[in-house]
Amino acid sequence: MQFTDDSAMTYSLAKSLVERRELDIVDLAKRFVKSYYQEPNRGYAIGVLTVFQKLRNNKCTDVLSPAKEQFGGEGSWGNGGAMRISPVALFCYQNYDKLVEVAKSVSEITHTNKLGVDGAILQASAIYQSLHLDPNEELNVNNFIDDLIDKMDKIEKDEEGLGLSEPQPYKVQLNIVKSLVAEGEGAEPYDEKVVQKLGNSVAALYSVPTAIFCFLRAQKPIRGIQTENPFRRAVQYAISLGGDTDTIGSMTGAIAGAFYGEGKISPNLLQHCEASEEFRLLGDKLFELAVAK
Ligand code: 8NA
Ligand code: MG
Ligand code: MG
Ligand code: MG
């Protein structure tokens, strides 16, 4: 099955980090643009196409202005920054402060709105935490979410005064994640309450916390999802919520995959995924780079 824009941009980011061995936003912007014009039918949102057009016109001599000009200068709050961020979590596996900086810079090539940027930082942070945990030990769901709340508290406090009506929107959503996970038992696919409170849209604020919730909720069986495999359960649950399914599914899969590791990803599932072997090799190379630093 063909991958969408999420994976196309993830691929460009991983490839750029591996080949340049550091973040090079000009190289990365060129790869995003080239990949889009080679395969425009991967399901990109219409907003971001304007950024690609402007980058192509200025030949990536100015990689920051096009994204800043989006939506009357507000910048995009879509989840396009978050959906591609997984390589940054692996690349910065040993340095969280660097992860925050790199995730921000990578996001700002297309998404400059605070909500778009912070969504990417949050998604990278969740993957980072998963990478550092041992899947053979039961996941402490409350610690996982509290650690994310602490991280976002600091990031959103640093940016206070930017004029948002709710100054710590991600912290608010993460607290909802926490209470929904605590309710836990009796959850089912197509959970309307989850969709109502956390969202399933293309907005980063209403999709990244949802992906984190899906990963945490799937630690335990979910009525109506017949699988013993917790990685598959997480992804299947995410898709069951509807809305922006490819993106919430892929963000959930990135967090769950980082936690469980390759062993829980069934070869039967993988054989249906376009270019899965190339993605696996890029993951290995990013990890080698991260531990060599
Ligand atoms: P984006 O930057 O174009 O943002 C997505 C959409 O969000 C825009 O097209 C606008 O409608 C809206 N938006 C974002 N910021 C603002 C703002 N400041 N003011 C008003 N509206 C705004 O693209 P992106 O890369 O963030 O999009 C990612 C999503 O698009 C992913 O789900 C990806 O798979 C793709 N996609 C999703 C769907 C879907 O689920 N319905 C369909 C096609 C494409
Ligand atoms: Mg997509
Ligand atoms: Mg791990
Ligand atoms: Mg999508």
Short mmCIF file of C-alpha atoms and ligand atoms in Angstrom, two decimals:
data_model
loop_
_atom_site.label_atom_id
_atom_site.label_comp_id
_atom_site.label_asym_id
_atom_site.label_seq_id
_atom_site.Cartn_x
_atom_site.Cartn_y
_atom_site.Cartn_z
CA MET A 1 0.00 0.00 0.00
CA GLN A 2 1.32 3.40 -0.98
CA PHE A 3 2.58 5.78 1.65
CA THR A 4 1.30 9.38 1.80
CA ASP A 5 2.85 12.85 2.29
CA ASP A 6 3.60 11.98 5.93
CA SER A 7 6.09 9.28 4.94
CA ALA A 8 7.37 11.17 1.89
CA MET A 9 8.45 14.08 4.12
CA THR A 10 9.74 11.74 6.85
CA TYR A 11 11.88 10.04 4.21
CA SER A 12 13.36 13.36 3.00
CA LEU A 13 14.15 14.37 6.57
CA ALA A 14 15.82 11.06 7.47
CA LYS A 15 17.82 11.04 4.24
CA SER A 16 19.00 14.61 4.74
CA LEU A 17 20.12 13.97 8.34
CA VAL A 18 21.93 10.79 7.32
CA GLU A 19 23.73 12.35 4.35
CA ARG A 20 24.54 15.73 5.91
CA ARG A 21 25.13 14.26 9.39
CA GLU A 22 23.66 17.47 10.90
CA LEU A 23 20.52 19.50 10.31
CA ASP A 24 20.94 21.44 7.05
CA ILE A 25 17.67 23.30 6.45
CA VAL A 26 18.57 24.33 2.90
CA ASP A 27 19.33 20.75 1.91
CA LEU A 28 16.14 19.62 3.65
CA ALA A 29 13.96 22.28 2.00
CA LYS A 30 15.34 21.24 -1.41
CA ARG A 31 14.50 17.60 -0.71
CA PHE A 32 10.92 18.47 0.37
CA VAL A 33 10.41 20.48 -2.82
CA LYS A 34 12.00 17.90 -5.12
CA SER A 35 10.05 15.06 -3.58
CA TYR A 36 6.78 17.00 -3.91
CA TYR A 37 7.31 17.85 -7.59
CA GLN A 38 8.40 14.27 -8.39
CA GLU A 39 5.37 12.76 -6.67
CA PRO A 40 2.71 15.43 -6.11
CA ASN A 41 -0.09 12.91 -5.62
CA ARG A 42 0.88 11.69 -2.18
CA GLY A 43 -2.03 13.51 -0.50
CA TYR A 44 -0.44 16.81 0.52
CA ALA A 45 -2.73 19.46 2.02
CA ILE A 46 -3.37 22.47 -0.25
CA GLY A 47 -1.88 25.07 2.11
CA VAL A 48 1.61 23.64 2.10
CA LEU A 49 1.73 23.59 -1.73
CA THR A 50 2.10 27.37 -1.67
CA VAL A 51 5.24 26.94 0.42
CA PHE A 52 6.68 24.43 -2.07
CA GLN A 53 5.90 26.77 -5.00
CA LYS A 54 7.61 29.73 -3.33
CA LEU A 55 10.63 27.65 -2.35
CA ARG A 56 10.95 26.42 -5.92
CA ASN A 57 10.67 29.98 -7.26
CA ASN A 58 13.37 31.34 -4.92
CA LYS A 59 15.51 28.19 -5.47
CA CYS A 60 15.68 27.74 -1.69
CA THR A 61 17.79 30.89 -1.29
CA ASP A 62 15.26 31.97 1.35
CA VAL A 63 13.91 28.89 3.12
CA LEU A 64 12.18 30.68 6.00
CA SER A 65 9.94 33.38 4.49
CA PRO A 66 7.47 31.20 2.54
CA ALA A 67 6.26 29.37 5.67
CA LYS A 68 6.06 32.62 7.65
CA GLU A 69 3.81 34.13 4.97
CA GLN A 70 1.22 31.31 5.22
CA PHE A 71 -2.34 32.16 6.26
CA GLY A 72 -1.93 35.93 6.27
CA GLY A 73 1.31 35.74 8.24
CA GLU A 74 -0.06 33.50 11.01
CA GLY A 75 1.82 30.47 9.80
CA SER A 76 0.30 27.00 9.62
CA TRP A 77 -1.00 25.18 12.67
CA GLY A 78 -1.50 21.98 10.66
CA ASN A 79 0.04 18.71 11.79
CA GLY A 80 2.48 18.62 8.85
CA GLY A 81 5.40 19.54 11.11
CA ALA A 82 4.57 16.78 13.59
CA MET A 83 3.72 14.07 11.07
CA ARG A 84 7.30 13.91 9.70
CA ILE A 85 9.32 14.49 12.87
CA SER A 86 10.23 10.92 13.91
CA PRO A 87 13.79 10.98 12.44
CA VAL A 88 14.63 13.92 14.73
CA ALA A 89 13.77 11.90 17.84
CA LEU A 90 16.14 9.15 16.76
CA PHE A 91 18.85 11.55 15.58
CA CYS A 92 18.76 13.43 18.92
CA TYR A 93 18.36 10.28 21.00
CA GLN A 94 21.15 11.35 23.36
CA ASN A 95 20.41 15.06 23.62
CA TYR A 96 16.92 16.32 24.48
CA ASP A 97 17.76 20.04 24.33
CA LYS A 98 19.05 19.54 20.83
CA LEU A 99 15.88 17.64 19.92
CA VAL A 100 13.79 20.70 20.82
CA GLU A 101 15.95 23.01 18.71
CA VAL A 102 16.10 20.68 15.71
CA ALA A 103 12.37 19.86 15.80
CA LYS A 104 11.61 23.60 15.81
CA SER A 105 13.90 24.36 12.87
CA VAL A 106 12.62 21.40 10.83
CA SER A 107 9.05 22.44 11.46
CA GLU A 108 9.63 26.07 10.52
CA ILE A 109 10.44 25.22 6.90
CA THR A 110 6.68 24.75 6.42
CA HIS A 111 4.98 25.47 9.76
CA THR A 112 5.78 28.58 11.82
CA ASN A 113 2.62 28.97 13.91
CA LYS A 114 3.43 28.23 17.55
CA LEU A 115 0.81 25.45 17.58
CA GLY A 116 2.36 23.78 14.53
CA VAL A 117 5.89 24.01 15.95
CA ASP A 118 4.98 22.88 19.46
CA GLY A 119 3.00 19.97 18.02
CA ALA A 120 6.18 18.79 16.29
CA ILE A 121 8.19 19.21 19.51
CA LEU A 122 5.57 17.27 21.48
CA GLN A 123 5.46 14.41 18.96
CA ALA A 124 9.29 14.21 18.93
CA SER A 125 9.32 14.27 22.75
CA ALA A 126 6.86 11.37 22.97
CA ILE A 127 8.98 9.29 20.58
CA TYR A 128 12.11 10.24 22.52
CA GLN A 129 10.57 9.03 25.78
CA SER A 130 9.51 5.75 24.15
CA LEU A 131 13.03 5.17 22.83
CA HIS A 132 14.42 5.47 26.35
CA LEU A 133 12.00 2.96 27.92
CA ASP A 134 12.31 -0.81 28.20
CA PRO A 135 9.31 -2.53 26.56
CA ASN A 136 9.87 -5.61 28.75
CA GLU A 137 8.75 -3.60 31.75
CA GLU A 138 5.15 -2.50 32.11
CA LEU A 139 4.78 1.08 30.92
CA ASN A 140 4.03 3.55 33.69
CA VAL A 141 1.37 5.48 31.82
CA ASN A 142 1.09 8.25 34.41
CA ASN A 143 4.83 8.88 34.43
CA PHE A 144 4.90 8.94 30.63
CA ILE A 145 2.21 11.60 30.45
CA ASP A 146 3.53 13.59 33.44
CA ASP A 147 6.97 13.77 31.81
CA LEU A 148 5.38 15.16 28.65
CA ILE A 149 3.34 17.67 30.67
CA ASP A 150 6.55 18.88 32.37
CA LYS A 151 8.31 19.26 29.03
CA MET A 152 5.43 21.18 27.43
CA ASP A 153 4.94 23.28 30.54
CA LYS A 154 8.48 24.55 30.18
CA ILE A 155 8.25 25.10 26.43
CA GLU A 156 4.89 26.86 26.59
CA LYS A 157 5.98 29.03 29.54
CA ASP A 158 9.06 30.15 27.65
CA GLU A 159 6.77 31.40 24.90
CA GLU A 160 4.15 33.07 27.06
CA GLY A 161 2.93 36.45 25.94
CA LEU A 162 2.53 35.41 22.31
CA GLY A 163 -1.12 36.35 22.58
CA LEU A 164 -2.87 33.00 22.55
CA SER A 165 -6.17 33.01 24.43
CA GLU A 166 -5.05 29.81 26.17
CA PRO A 167 -1.35 30.26 26.97
CA GLN A 168 -0.60 26.54 27.50
CA PRO A 169 -2.87 24.73 25.03
CA TYR A 170 -0.81 21.52 24.79
CA LYS A 171 -0.60 21.23 28.56
CA VAL A 172 -4.39 21.48 28.69
CA GLN A 173 -4.82 18.74 26.07
CA LEU A 174 -2.25 16.48 27.78
CA ASN A 175 -4.18 16.75 31.03
CA ILE A 176 -7.27 15.58 29.16
CA VAL A 177 -5.20 12.65 27.81
CA LYS A 178 -4.31 11.82 31.39
CA SER A 179 -7.88 11.79 32.63
CA LEU A 180 -9.13 9.80 29.63
CA VAL A 181 -6.44 7.16 30.13
CA ALA A 182 -7.36 6.97 33.82
CA GLU A 183 -10.98 6.27 32.87
CA GLY A 184 -9.50 3.52 30.71
CA GLU A 185 -11.68 0.47 31.10
CA GLY A 186 -14.49 0.04 28.68
CA ALA A 187 -12.87 1.95 25.85
CA GLU A 188 -13.96 0.91 22.40
CA PRO A 189 -13.03 1.77 18.82
CA TYR A 190 -14.78 4.77 17.27
CA ASP A 191 -14.73 6.39 20.70
CA GLU A 192 -16.81 9.55 20.30
CA LYS A 193 -15.78 11.01 23.63
CA VAL A 194 -12.09 10.78 22.72
CA VAL A 195 -12.74 12.43 19.36
CA GLN A 196 -14.81 15.16 21.00
CA LYS A 197 -12.23 16.00 23.68
CA LEU A 198 -8.94 15.40 21.86
CA GLY A 199 -9.91 15.76 18.20
CA ASN A 200 -8.95 13.93 15.00
CA SER A 201 -8.34 16.81 12.60
CA VAL A 202 -5.39 18.12 10.57
CA ALA A 203 -4.66 20.67 13.35
CA ALA A 204 -1.58 19.68 15.36
CA LEU A 205 -3.30 20.64 18.62
CA TYR A 206 -6.18 18.28 17.82
CA SER A 207 -4.17 15.31 16.56
CA VAL A 208 -0.78 15.00 18.33
CA PRO A 209 -2.26 14.56 21.84
CA THR A 210 -4.74 12.12 20.25
CA ALA A 211 -1.85 10.00 18.91
CA ILE A 212 -0.21 9.98 22.34
CA PHE A 213 -3.52 8.90 23.86
CA CYS A 214 -3.86 6.04 21.33
CA PHE A 215 -0.42 4.70 22.24
CA LEU A 216 -1.16 4.86 25.97
CA ARG A 217 -4.69 3.48 25.73
CA ALA A 218 -3.50 0.51 23.69
CA GLN A 219 -1.30 -0.71 26.53
CA LYS A 220 -4.41 -2.65 27.53
CA PRO A 221 -6.89 -4.62 25.40
CA ILE A 222 -9.56 -2.55 23.65
CA ARG A 223 -12.96 -4.14 23.19
CA GLY A 224 -13.59 -4.80 19.52
CA ILE A 225 -9.95 -4.84 18.42
CA GLN A 226 -8.98 -8.47 18.05
CA THR A 227 -5.22 -8.57 18.32
CA GLU A 228 -2.78 -9.57 21.02
CA ASN A 229 -0.12 -7.32 19.46
CA PRO A 230 0.01 -3.95 21.27
CA PHE A 231 1.73 -2.14 18.36
CA ARG A 232 -1.00 -3.19 15.98
CA ARG A 233 -3.68 -2.42 18.57
CA ALA A 234 -2.40 1.14 18.93
CA VAL A 235 -2.36 1.82 15.18
CA GLN A 236 -5.71 0.13 14.60
CA TYR A 237 -7.30 2.10 17.44
CA ALA A 238 -5.90 5.35 16.05
CA ILE A 239 -7.36 4.64 12.62
CA SER A 240 -10.71 3.69 14.17
CA LEU A 241 -11.10 7.24 15.48
CA GLY A 242 -11.52 8.55 11.92
CA GLY A 243 -10.65 12.04 10.67
CA ASP A 244 -7.00 12.48 9.68
CA THR A 245 -6.39 8.74 9.89
CA ASP A 246 -3.13 8.45 7.93
CA THR A 247 -1.44 11.07 10.08
CA ILE A 248 -2.79 10.10 13.50
CA GLY A 249 -2.08 6.47 12.60
CA SER A 250 1.48 7.24 11.56
CA MET A 251 2.19 9.43 14.62
CA THR A 252 0.79 6.71 16.92
CA GLY A 253 2.86 4.11 15.07
CA ALA A 254 6.03 6.18 15.52
CA ILE A 255 5.54 6.44 19.29
CA ALA A 256 4.52 2.79 19.67
CA GLY A 257 7.27 1.54 17.34
CA ALA A 258 9.90 3.45 19.32
CA PHE A 259 8.63 1.80 22.49
CA TYR A 260 8.13 -1.82 21.35
CA GLY A 261 10.88 -2.01 18.75
CA GLU A 262 10.99 -3.86 15.46
CA GLY A 263 10.11 -7.23 17.02
CA LYS A 264 6.47 -6.23 17.45
CA ILE A 265 6.04 -5.09 13.85
CA SER A 266 4.69 -8.10 11.99
CA PRO A 267 6.35 -9.02 8.66
CA ASN A 268 2.86 -9.72 7.33
CA LEU A 269 1.94 -6.10 7.94
CA LEU A 270 5.26 -4.79 6.64
CA GLN A 271 5.04 -6.63 3.32
CA HIS A 272 2.10 -4.40 2.43
CA CYS A 273 4.03 -1.20 3.14
CA GLU A 274 5.75 0.58 0.27
CA ALA A 275 9.54 0.99 0.70
CA SER A 276 9.54 -0.45 4.22
CA GLU A 277 13.05 -1.87 3.79
CA GLU A 278 14.43 1.55 2.79
CA PHE A 279 12.80 3.13 5.83
CA ARG A 280 14.26 0.44 8.09
CA LEU A 281 17.78 1.03 6.74
CA LEU A 282 17.45 4.78 7.24
CA GLY A 283 16.33 4.17 10.83
CA ASP A 284 19.42 2.03 11.46
CA LYS A 285 21.71 4.70 10.00
CA LEU A 286 20.12 7.46 12.08
CA PHE A 287 20.58 5.38 15.21
CA GLU A 288 24.25 4.68 14.35
CA LEU A 289 24.78 8.43 13.91
CA ALA A 290 23.04 9.22 17.20
CA VAL A 291 25.11 6.83 19.30
CA ALA A 292 28.38 7.77 17.55
CA LYS A 293 28.03 11.39 18.66
P1 8NA B 1 -1.18 22.83 5.86
O1 8NA B 1 -0.08 23.66 6.38
O2 8NA B 1 -1.80 23.19 4.56
O3 8NA B 1 -2.30 22.75 6.98
C1 8NA B 1 -3.44 21.93 6.81
C2 8NA B 1 -4.71 22.77 6.78
O4 8NA B 1 -4.96 23.35 8.04
C3 8NA B 1 -4.66 23.95 5.82
O5 8NA B 1 -4.84 23.55 4.50
C4 8NA B 1 -5.75 24.85 6.39
O6 8NA B 1 -7.01 24.39 5.98
C5 8NA B 1 -5.60 24.62 7.87
N1 8NA B 1 -4.76 25.68 8.52
C6 8NA B 1 -3.50 25.54 8.99
N2 8NA B 1 -3.05 26.68 9.54
C7 8NA B 1 -4.06 27.58 9.43
C8 8NA B 1 -4.20 28.94 9.82
N3 8NA B 1 -3.23 29.61 10.45
N4 8NA B 1 -5.38 29.54 9.53
C9 8NA B 1 -6.37 28.87 8.90
N5 8NA B 1 -6.28 27.57 8.49
C10 8NA B 1 -5.14 26.93 8.76
O7 8NA B 1 -0.66 21.35 5.65
P2 8NA B 1 -0.08 20.29 6.65
O8 8NA B 1 1.15 19.75 6.04
O9 8NA B 1 -0.05 20.77 8.06
O10 8NA B 1 -1.22 19.22 6.56
C11 8NA B 1 -1.02 17.98 7.05
C12 8NA B 1 -2.21 17.11 6.75
O11 8NA B 1 -2.55 17.21 5.36
C13 8NA B 1 -1.93 15.68 6.98
O12 8NA B 1 -3.04 15.08 7.49
C14 8NA B 1 -1.67 15.11 5.62
O13 8NA B 1 -1.87 13.74 5.54
C15 8NA B 1 -2.50 15.97 4.71
N6 8NA B 1 -3.84 15.63 4.35
C16 8NA B 1 -4.87 15.35 5.21
C17 8NA B 1 -6.14 15.12 4.79
C18 8NA B 1 -7.28 14.80 5.75
O14 8NA B 1 -7.13 14.11 6.70
N7 8NA B 1 -8.48 15.28 5.55
C19 8NA B 1 -6.43 15.18 3.46
C20 8NA B 1 -5.39 15.52 2.59
C21 8NA B 1 -4.13 15.77 3.05
MG MG B 2 -0.82 12.03 4.61
MG MG B 3 12.46 1.56 23.73
MG MG B 4 -3.17 13.06 7.06
#
